[in-house]
PDB file as gemmi writes it, atoms N, CA and C in Angstrom:
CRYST1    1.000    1.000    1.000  90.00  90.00  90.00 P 1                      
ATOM      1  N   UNK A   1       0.814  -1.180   0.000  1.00  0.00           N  
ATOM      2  CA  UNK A   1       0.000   0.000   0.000  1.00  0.00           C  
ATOM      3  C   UNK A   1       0.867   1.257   0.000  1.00  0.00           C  
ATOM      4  N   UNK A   2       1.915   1.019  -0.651  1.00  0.00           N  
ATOM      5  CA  UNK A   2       2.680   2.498  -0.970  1.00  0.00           C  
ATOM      6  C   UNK A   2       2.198   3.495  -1.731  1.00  0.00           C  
ATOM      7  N   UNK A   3       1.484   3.488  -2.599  1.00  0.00           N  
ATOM      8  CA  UNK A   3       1.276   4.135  -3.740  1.00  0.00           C  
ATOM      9  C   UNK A   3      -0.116   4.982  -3.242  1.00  0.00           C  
ATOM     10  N   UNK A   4      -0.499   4.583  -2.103  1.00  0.00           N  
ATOM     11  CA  UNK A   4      -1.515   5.066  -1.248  1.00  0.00           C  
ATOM     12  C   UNK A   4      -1.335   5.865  -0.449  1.00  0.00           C  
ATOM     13  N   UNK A   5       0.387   6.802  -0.309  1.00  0.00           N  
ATOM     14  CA  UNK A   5       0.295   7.719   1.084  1.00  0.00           C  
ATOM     15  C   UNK A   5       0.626   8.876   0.129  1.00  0.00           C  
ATOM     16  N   UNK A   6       0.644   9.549   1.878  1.00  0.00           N  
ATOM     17  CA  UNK A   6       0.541  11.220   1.289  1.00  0.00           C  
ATOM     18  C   UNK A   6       1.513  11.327   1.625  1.00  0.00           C  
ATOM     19  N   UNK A   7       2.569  11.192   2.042  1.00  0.00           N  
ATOM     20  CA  UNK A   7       3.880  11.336   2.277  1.00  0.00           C  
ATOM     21  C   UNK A   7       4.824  11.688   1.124  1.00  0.00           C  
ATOM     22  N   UNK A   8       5.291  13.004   0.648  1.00  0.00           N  
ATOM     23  CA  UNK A   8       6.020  13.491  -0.311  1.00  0.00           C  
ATOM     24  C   UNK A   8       7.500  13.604   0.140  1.00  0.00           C  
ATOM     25  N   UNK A   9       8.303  12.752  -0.566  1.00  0.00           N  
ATOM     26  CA  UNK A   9       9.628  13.610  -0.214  1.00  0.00           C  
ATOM     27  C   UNK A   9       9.921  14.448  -1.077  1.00  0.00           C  
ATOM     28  N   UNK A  10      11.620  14.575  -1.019  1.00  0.00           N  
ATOM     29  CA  UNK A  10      11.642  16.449  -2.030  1.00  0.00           C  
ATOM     30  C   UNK A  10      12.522  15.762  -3.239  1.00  0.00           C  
ATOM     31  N   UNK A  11      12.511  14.408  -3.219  1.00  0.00           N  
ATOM     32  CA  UNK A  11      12.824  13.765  -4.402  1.00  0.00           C  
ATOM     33  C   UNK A  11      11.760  13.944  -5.446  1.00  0.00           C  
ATOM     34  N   UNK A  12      10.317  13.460  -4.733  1.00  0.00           N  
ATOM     35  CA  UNK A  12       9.786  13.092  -4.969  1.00  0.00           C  
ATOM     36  C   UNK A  12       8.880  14.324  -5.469  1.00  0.00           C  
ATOM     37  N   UNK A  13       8.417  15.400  -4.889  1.00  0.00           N  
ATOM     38  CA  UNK A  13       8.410  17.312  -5.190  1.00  0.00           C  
ATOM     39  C   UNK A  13       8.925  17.357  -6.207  1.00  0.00           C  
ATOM     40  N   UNK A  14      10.780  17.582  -5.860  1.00  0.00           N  
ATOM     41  CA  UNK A  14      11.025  17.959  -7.487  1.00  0.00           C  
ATOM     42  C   UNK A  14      11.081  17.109  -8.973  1.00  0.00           C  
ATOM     43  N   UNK A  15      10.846  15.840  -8.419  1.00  0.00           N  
ATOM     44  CA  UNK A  15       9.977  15.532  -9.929  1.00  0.00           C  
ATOM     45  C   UNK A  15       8.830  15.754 -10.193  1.00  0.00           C  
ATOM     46  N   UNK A  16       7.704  15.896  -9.387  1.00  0.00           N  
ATOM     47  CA  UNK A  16       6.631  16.290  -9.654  1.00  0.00           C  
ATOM     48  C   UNK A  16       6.353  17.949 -10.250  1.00  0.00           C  
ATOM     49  N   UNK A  17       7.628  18.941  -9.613  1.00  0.00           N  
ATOM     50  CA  UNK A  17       7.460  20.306 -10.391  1.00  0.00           C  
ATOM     51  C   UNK A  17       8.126  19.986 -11.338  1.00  0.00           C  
ATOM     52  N   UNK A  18       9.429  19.368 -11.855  1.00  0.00           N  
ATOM     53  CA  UNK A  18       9.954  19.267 -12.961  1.00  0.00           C  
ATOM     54  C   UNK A  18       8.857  19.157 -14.302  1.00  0.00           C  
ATOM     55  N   UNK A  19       8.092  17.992 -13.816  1.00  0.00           N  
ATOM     56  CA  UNK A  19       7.298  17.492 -14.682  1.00  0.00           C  
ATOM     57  C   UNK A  19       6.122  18.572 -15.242  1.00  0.00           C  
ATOM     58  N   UNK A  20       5.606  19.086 -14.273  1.00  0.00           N  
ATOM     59  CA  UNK A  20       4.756  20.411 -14.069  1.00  0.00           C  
ATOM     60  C   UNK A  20       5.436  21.516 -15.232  1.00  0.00           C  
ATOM     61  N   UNK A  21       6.588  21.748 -15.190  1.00  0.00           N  
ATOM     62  CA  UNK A  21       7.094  22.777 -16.072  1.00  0.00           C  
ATOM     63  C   UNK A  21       7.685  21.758 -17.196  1.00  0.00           C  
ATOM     64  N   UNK A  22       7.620  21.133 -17.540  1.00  0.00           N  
ATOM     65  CA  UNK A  22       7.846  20.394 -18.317  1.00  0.00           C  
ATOM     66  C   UNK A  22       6.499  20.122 -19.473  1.00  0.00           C  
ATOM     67  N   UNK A  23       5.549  20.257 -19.147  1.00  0.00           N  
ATOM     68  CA  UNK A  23       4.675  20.410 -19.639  1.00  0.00           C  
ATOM     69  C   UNK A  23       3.824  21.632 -19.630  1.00  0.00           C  
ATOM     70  N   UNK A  24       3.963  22.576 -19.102  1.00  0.00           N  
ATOM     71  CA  UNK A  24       3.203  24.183 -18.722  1.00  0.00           C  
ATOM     72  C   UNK A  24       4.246  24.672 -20.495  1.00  0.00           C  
ATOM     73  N   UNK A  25       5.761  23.890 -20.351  1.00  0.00           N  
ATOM     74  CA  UNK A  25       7.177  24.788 -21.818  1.00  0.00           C  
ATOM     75  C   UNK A  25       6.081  24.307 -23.110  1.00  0.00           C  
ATOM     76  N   UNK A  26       6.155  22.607 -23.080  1.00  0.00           N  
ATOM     77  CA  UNK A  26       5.751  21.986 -24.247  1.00  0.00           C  
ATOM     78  C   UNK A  26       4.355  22.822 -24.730  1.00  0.00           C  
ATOM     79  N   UNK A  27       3.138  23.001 -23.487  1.00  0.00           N  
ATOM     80  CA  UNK A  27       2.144  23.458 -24.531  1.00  0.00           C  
ATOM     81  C   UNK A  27       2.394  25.071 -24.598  1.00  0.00           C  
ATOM     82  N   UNK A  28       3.489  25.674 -24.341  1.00  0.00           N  
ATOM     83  CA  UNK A  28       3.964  26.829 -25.144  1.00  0.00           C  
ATOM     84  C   UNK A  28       4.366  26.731 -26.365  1.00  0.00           C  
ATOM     85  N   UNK A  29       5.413  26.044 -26.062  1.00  0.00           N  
ATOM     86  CA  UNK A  29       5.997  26.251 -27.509  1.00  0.00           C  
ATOM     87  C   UNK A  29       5.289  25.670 -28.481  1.00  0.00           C  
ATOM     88  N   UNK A  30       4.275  24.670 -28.186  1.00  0.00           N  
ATOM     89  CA  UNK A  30       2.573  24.398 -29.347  1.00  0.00           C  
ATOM     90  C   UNK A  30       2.328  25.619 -29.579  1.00  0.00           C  
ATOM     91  N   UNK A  31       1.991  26.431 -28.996  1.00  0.00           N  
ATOM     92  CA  UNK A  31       1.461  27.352 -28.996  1.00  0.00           C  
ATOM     93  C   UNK A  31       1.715  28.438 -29.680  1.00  0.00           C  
ATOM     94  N   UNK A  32       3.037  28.398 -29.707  1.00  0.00           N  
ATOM     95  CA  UNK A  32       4.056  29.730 -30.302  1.00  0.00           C  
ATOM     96  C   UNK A  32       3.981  28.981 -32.004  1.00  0.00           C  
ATOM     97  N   UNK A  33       4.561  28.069 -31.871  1.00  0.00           N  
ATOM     98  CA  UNK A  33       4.374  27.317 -33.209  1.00  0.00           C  
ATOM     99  C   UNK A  33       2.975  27.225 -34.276  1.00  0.00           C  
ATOM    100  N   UNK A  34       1.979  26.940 -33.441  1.00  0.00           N  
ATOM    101  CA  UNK A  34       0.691  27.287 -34.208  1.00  0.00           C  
ATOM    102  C   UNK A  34       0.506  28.544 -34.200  1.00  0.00           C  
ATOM    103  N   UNK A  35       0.727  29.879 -33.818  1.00  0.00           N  
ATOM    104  CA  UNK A  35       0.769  31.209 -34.021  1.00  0.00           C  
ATOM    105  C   UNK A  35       1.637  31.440 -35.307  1.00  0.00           C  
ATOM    106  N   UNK A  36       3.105  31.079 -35.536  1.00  0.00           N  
ATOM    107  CA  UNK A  36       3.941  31.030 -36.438  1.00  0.00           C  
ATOM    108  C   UNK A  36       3.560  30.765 -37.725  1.00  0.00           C  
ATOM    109  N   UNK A  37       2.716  29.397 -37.498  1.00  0.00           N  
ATOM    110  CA  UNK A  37       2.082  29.238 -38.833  1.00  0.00           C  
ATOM    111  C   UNK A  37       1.235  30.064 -39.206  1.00  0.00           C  
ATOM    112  N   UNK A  38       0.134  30.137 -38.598  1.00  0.00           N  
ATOM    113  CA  UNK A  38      -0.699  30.955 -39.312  1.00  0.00           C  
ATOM    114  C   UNK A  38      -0.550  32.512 -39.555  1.00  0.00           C  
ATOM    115  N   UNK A  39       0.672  33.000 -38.663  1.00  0.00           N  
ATOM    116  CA  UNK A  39       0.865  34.247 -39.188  1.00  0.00           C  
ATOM    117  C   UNK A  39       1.792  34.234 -40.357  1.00  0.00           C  
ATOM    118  N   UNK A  40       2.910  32.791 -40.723  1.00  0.00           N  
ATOM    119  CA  UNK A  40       2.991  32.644 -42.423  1.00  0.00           C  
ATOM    120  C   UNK A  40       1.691  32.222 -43.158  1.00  0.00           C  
ATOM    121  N   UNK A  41       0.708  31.616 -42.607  1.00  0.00           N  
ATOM    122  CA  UNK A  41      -0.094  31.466 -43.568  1.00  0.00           C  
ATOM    123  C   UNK A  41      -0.852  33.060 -44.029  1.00  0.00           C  
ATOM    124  N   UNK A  42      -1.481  33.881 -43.271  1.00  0.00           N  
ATOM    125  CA  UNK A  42      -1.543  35.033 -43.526  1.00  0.00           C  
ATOM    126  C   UNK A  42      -0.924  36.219 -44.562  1.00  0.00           C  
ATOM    127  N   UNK A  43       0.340  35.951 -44.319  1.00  0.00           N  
ATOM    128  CA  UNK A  43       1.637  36.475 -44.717  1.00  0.00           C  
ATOM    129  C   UNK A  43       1.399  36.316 -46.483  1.00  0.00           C  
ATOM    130  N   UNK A  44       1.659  34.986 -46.195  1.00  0.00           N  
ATOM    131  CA  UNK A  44       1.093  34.439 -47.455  1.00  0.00           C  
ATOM    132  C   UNK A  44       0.285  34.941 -48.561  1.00  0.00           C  
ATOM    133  N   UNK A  45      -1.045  34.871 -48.035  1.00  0.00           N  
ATOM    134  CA  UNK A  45      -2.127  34.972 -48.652  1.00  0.00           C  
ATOM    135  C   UNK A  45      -2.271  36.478 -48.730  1.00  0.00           C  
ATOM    136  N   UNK A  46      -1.448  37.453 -48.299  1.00  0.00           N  
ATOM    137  CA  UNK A  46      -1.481  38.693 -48.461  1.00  0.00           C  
ATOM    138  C   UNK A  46      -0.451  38.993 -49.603  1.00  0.00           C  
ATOM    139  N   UNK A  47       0.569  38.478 -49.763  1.00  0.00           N  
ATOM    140  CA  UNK A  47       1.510  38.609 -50.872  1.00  0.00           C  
ATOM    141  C   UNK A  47       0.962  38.213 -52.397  1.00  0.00           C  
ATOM    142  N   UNK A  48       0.039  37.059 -52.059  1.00  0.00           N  
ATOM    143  CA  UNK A  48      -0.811  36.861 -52.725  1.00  0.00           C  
ATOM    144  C   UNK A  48      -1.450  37.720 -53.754  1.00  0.00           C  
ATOM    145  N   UNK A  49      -2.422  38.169 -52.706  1.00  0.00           N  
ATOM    146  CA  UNK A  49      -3.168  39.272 -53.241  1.00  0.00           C  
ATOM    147  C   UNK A  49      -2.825  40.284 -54.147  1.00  0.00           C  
ATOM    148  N   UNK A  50      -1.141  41.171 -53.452  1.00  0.00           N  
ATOM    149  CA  UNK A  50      -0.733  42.539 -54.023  1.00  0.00           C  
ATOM    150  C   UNK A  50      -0.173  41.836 -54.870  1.00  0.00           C  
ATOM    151  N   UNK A  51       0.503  40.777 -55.599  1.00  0.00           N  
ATOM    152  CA  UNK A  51       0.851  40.425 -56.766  1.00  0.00           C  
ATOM    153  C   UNK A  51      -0.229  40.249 -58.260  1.00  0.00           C  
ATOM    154  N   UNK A  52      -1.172  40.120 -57.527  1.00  0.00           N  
ATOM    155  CA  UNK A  52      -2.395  39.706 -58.677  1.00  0.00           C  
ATOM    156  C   UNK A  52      -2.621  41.023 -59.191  1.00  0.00           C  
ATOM    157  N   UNK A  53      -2.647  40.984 -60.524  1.00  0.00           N  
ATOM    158  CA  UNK A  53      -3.086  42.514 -61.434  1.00  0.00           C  
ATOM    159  C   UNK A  53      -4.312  42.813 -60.643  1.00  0.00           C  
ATOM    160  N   UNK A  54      -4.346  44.038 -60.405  1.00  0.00           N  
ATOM    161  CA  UNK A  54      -5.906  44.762 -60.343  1.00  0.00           C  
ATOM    162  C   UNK A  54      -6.270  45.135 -61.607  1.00  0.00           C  
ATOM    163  N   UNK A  55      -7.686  45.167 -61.451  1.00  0.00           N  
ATOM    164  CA  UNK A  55      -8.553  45.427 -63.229  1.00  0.00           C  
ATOM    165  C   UNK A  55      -9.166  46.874 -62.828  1.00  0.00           C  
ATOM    166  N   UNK A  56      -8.856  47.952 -62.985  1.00  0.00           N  
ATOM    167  CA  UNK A  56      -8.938  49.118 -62.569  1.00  0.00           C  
ATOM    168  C   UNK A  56      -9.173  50.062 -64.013  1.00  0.00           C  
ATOM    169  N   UNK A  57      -9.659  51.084 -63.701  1.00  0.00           N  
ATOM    170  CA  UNK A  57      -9.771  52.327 -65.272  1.00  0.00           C  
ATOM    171  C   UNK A  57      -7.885  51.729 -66.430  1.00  0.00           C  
ATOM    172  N   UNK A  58      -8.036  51.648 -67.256  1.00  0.00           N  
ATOM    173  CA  UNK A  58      -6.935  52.130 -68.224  1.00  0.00           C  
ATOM    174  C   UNK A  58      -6.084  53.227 -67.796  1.00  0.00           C  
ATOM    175  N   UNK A  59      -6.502  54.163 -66.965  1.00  0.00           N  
ATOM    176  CA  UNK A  59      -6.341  55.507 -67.060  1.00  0.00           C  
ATOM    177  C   UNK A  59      -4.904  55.588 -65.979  1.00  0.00           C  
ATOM    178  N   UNK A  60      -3.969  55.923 -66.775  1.00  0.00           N  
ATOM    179  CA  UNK A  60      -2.606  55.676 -65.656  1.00  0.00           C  
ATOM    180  C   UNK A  60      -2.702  56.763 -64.643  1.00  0.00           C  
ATOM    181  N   UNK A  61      -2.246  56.798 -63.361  1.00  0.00           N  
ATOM    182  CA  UNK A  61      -2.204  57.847 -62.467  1.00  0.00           C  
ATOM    183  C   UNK A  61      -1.129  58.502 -62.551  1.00  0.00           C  
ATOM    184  N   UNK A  62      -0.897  59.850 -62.827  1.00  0.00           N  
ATOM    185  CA  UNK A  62       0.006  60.950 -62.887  1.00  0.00           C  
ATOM    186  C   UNK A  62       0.402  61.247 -60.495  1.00  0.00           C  
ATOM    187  N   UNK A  63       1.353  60.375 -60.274  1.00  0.00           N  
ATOM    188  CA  UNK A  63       1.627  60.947 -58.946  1.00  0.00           C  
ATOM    189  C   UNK A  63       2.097  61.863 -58.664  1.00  0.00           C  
ATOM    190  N   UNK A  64       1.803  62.988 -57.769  1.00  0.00           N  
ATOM    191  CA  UNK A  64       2.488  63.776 -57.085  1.00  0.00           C  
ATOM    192  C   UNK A  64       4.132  63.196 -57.172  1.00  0.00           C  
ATOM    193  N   UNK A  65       4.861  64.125 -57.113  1.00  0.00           N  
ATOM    194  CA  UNK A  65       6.360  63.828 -56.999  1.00  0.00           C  
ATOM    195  C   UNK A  65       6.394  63.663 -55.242  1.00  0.00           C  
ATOM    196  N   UNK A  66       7.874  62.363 -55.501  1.00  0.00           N  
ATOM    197  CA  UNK A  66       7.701  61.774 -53.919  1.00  0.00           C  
ATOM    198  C   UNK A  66       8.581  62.130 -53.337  1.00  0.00           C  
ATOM    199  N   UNK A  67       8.440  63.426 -52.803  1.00  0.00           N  
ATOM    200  CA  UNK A  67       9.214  64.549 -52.044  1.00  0.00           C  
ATOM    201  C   UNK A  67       8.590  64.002 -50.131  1.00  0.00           C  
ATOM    202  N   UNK A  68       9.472  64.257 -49.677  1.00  0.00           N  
ATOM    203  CA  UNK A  68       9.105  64.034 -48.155  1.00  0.00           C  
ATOM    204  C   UNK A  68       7.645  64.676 -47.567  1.00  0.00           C  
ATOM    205  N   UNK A  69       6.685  64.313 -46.983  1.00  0.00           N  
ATOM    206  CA  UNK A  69       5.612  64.671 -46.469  1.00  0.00           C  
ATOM    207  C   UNK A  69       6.151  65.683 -45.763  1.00  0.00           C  
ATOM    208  N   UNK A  70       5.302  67.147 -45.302  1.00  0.00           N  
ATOM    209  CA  UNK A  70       5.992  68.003 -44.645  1.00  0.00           C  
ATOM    210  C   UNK A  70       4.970  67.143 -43.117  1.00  0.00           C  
ATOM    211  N   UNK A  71       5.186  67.907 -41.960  1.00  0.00           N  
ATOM    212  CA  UNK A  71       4.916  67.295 -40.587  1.00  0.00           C  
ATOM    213  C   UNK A  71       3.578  68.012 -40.746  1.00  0.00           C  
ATOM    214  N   UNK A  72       2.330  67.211 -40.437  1.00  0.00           N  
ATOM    215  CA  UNK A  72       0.585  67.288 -40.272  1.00  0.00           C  
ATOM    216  C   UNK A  72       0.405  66.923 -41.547  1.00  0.00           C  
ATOM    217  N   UNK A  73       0.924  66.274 -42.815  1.00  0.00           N  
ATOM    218  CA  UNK A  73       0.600  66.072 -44.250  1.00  0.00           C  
ATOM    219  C   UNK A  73      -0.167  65.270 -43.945  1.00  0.00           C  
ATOM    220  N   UNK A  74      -1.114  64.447 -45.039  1.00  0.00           N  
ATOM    221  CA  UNK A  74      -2.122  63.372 -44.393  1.00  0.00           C  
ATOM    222  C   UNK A  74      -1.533  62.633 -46.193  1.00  0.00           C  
ATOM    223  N   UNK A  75      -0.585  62.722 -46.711  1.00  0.00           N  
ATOM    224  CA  UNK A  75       0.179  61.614 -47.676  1.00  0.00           C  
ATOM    225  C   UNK A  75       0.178  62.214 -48.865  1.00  0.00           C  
ATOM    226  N   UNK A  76       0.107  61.529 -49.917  1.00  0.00           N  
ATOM    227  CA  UNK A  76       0.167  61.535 -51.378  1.00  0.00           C  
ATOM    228  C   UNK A  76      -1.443  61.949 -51.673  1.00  0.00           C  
ATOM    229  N   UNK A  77      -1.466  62.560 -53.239  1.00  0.00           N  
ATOM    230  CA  UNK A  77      -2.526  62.666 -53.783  1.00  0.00           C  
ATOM    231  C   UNK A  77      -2.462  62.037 -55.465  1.00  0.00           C  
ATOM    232  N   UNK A  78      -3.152  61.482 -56.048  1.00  0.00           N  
ATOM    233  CA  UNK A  78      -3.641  60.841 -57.222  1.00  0.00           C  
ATOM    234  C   UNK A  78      -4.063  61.440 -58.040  1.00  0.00           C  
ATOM    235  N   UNK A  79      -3.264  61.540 -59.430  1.00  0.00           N  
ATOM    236  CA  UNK A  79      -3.751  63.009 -60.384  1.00  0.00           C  
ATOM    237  C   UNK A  79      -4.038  62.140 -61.505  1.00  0.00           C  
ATOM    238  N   UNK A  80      -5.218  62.426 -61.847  1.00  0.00           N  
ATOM    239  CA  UNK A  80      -5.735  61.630 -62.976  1.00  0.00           C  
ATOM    240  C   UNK A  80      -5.988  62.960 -63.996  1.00  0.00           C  
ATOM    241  N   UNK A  81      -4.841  63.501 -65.208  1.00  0.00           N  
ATOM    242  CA  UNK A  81      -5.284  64.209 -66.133  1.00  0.00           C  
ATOM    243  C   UNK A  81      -5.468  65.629 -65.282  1.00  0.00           C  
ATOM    244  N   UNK A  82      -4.857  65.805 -64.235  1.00  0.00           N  
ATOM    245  CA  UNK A  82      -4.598  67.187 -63.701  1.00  0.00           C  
ATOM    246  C   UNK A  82      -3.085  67.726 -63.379  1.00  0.00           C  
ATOM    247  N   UNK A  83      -3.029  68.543 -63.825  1.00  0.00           N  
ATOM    248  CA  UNK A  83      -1.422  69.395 -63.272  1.00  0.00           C  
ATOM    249  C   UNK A  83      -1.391  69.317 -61.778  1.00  0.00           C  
ATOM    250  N   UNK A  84      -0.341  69.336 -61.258  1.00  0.00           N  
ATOM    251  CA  UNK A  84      -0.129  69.516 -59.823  1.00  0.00           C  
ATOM    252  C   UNK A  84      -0.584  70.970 -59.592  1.00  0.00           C  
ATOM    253  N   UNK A  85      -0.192  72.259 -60.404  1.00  0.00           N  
ATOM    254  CA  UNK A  85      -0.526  73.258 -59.947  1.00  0.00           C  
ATOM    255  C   UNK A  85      -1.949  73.675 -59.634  1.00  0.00           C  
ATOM    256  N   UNK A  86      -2.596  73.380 -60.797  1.00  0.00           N  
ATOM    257  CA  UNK A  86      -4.318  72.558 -60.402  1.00  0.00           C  
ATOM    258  C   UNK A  86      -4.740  72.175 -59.412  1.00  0.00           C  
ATOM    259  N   UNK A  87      -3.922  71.331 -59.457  1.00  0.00           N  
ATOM    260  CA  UNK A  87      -4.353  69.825 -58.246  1.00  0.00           C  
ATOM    261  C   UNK A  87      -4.430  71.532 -57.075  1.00  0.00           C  
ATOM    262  N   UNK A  88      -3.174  71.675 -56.796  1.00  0.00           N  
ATOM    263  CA  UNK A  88      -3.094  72.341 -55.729  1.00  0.00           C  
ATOM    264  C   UNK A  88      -4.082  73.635 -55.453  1.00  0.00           C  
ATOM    265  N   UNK A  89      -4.367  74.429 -56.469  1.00  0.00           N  
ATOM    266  CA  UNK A  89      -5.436  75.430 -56.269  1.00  0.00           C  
ATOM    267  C   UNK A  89      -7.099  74.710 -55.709  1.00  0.00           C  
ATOM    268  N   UNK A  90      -7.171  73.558 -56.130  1.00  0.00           N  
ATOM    269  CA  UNK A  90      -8.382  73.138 -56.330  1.00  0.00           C  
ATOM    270  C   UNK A  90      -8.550  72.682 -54.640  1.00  0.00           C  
ATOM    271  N   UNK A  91      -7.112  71.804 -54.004  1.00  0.00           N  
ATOM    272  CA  UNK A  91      -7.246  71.567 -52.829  1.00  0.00           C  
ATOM    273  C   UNK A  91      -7.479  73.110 -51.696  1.00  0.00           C  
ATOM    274  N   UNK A  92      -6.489  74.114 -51.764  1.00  0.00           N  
ATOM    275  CA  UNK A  92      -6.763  75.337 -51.196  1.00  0.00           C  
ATOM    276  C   UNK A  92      -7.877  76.106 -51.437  1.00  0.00           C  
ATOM    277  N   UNK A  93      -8.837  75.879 -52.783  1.00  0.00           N  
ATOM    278  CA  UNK A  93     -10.402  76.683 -52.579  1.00  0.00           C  
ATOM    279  C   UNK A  93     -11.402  75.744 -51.414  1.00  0.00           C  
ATOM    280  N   UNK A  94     -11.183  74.209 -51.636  1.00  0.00           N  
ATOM    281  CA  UNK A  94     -11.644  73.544 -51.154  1.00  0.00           C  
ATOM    282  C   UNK A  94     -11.458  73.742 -49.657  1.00  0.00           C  
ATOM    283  N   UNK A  95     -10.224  73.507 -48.948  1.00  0.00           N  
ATOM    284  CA  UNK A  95      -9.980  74.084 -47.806  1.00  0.00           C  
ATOM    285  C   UNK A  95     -10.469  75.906 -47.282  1.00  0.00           C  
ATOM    286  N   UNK A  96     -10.464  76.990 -47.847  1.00  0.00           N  
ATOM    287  CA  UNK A  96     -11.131  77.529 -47.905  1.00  0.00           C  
ATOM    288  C   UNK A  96     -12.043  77.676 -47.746  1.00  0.00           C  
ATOM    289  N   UNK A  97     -13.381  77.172 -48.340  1.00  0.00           N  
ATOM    290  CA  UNK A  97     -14.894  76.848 -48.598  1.00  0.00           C  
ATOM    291  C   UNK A  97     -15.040  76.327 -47.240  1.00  0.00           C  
ATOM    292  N   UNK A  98     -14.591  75.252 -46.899  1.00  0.00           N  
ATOM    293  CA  UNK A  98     -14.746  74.390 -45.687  1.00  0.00           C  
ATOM    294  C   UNK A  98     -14.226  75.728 -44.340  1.00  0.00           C  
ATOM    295  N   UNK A  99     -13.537  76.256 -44.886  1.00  0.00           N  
ATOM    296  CA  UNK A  99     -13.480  76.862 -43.488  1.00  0.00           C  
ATOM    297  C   UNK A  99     -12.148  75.933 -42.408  1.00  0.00           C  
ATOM    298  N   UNK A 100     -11.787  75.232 -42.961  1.00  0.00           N  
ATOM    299  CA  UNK A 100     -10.464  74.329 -42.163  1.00  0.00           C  
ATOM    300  C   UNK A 100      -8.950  74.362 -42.810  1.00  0.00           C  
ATOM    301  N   UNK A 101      -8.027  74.554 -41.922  1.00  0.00           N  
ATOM    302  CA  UNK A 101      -6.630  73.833 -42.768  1.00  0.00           C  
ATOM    303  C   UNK A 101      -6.780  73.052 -43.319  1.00  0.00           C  
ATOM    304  N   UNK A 102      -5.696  73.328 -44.437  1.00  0.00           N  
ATOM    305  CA  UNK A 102      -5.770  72.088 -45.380  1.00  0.00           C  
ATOM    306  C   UNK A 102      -4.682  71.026 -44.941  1.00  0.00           C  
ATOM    307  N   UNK A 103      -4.260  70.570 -43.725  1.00  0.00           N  
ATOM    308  CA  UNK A 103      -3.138  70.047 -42.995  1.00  0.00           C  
ATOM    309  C   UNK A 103      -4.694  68.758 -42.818  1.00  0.00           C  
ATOM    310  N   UNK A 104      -5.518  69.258 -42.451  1.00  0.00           N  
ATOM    311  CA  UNK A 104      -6.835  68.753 -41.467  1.00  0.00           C  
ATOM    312  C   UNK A 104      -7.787  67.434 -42.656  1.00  0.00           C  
ATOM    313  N   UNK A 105      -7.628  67.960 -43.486  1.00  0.00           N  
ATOM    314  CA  UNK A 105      -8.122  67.463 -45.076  1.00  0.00           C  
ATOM    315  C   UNK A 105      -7.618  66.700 -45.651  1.00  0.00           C  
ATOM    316  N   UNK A 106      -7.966  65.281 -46.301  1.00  0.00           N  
ATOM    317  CA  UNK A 106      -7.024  64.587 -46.483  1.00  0.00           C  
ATOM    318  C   UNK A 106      -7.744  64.022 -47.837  1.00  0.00           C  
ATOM    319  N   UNK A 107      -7.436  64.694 -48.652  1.00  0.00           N  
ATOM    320  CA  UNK A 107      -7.652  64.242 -50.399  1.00  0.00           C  
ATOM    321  C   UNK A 107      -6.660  62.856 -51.221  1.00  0.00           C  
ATOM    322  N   UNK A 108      -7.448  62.099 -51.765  1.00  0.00           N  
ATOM    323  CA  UNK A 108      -6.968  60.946 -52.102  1.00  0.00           C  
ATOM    324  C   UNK A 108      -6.571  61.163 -53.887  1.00  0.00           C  
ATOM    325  N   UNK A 109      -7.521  61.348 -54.238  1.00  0.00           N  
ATOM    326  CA  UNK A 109      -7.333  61.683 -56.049  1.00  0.00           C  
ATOM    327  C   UNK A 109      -8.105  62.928 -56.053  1.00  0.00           C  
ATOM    328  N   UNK A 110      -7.492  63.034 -57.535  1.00  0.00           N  
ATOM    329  CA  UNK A 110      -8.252  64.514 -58.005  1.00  0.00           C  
ATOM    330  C   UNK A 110      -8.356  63.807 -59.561  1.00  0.00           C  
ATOM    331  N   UNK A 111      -9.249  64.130 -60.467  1.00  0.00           N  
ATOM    332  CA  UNK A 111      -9.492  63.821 -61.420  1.00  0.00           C  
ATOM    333  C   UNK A 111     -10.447  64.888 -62.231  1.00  0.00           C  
ATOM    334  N   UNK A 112      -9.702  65.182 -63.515  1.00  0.00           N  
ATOM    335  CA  UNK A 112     -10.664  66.468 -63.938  1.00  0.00           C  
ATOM    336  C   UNK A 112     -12.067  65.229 -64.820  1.00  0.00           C  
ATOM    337  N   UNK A 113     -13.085  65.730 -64.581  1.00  0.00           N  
ATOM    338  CA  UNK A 113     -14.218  65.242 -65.482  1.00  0.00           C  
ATOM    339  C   UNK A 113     -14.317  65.787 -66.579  1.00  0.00           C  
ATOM    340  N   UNK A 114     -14.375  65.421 -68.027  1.00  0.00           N  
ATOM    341  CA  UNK A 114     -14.485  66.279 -69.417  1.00  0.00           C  
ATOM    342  C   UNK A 114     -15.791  65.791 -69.952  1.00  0.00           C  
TER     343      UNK A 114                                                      
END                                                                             
């Protein structure tokens, strides 16, 4: 009837915590490992994507020149068949009209309609 007491020695403790962290590591590092994958699988399927042609207008985009953002810029703008100098009057009436900086405003394309 050994296998029946409560009597622990510290042999007998530190195999029982050994074992304890021995298994608390293993279902980590499961853990870390199934994270790994699926953030390559993700990874993946996003590289995916930006490689595949987009089917978008014919119409090529004329970019802004890629001069450094000044500090409050809100990025690039998209000139479809407009001059930058254009582009730019059209954003400052607009800001204007609104009554706000144009720091505050954040225009994506401009495109003249004919």
């Amino acid at each position: 009837m050994m296998f029946l007491s409560t009597e622990i020695n510290s042999a007998g403790a530190g195999l029982a915590a050994l074992l304890g962290y021995g298994v608390v590591f293993l279902g980590l590092i499961a853990l870390m490992l199934v994270v790994i994958a699926v953030g390559k699988f993700f990874q993946a399927r996003d590289q995916k994507k930006n490689t595949e042609p987009s089917v978008e207008a014919p119409v090529a985009p004329q970019e802004v020149a890629p001069a450094p953002t000044a500090p409050g810029s809100a990025g690039g703008v998209k000139l479809y068949d407009v001059e930058p100098k254009t582009a730019a009057m059209l954003m400052a009436i607009v800001a204007d009209q609104m009554g706000k900086p144009l720091n505050e405003l954040r225009f994506i394309s401009i495109k003249e309609v004919k």
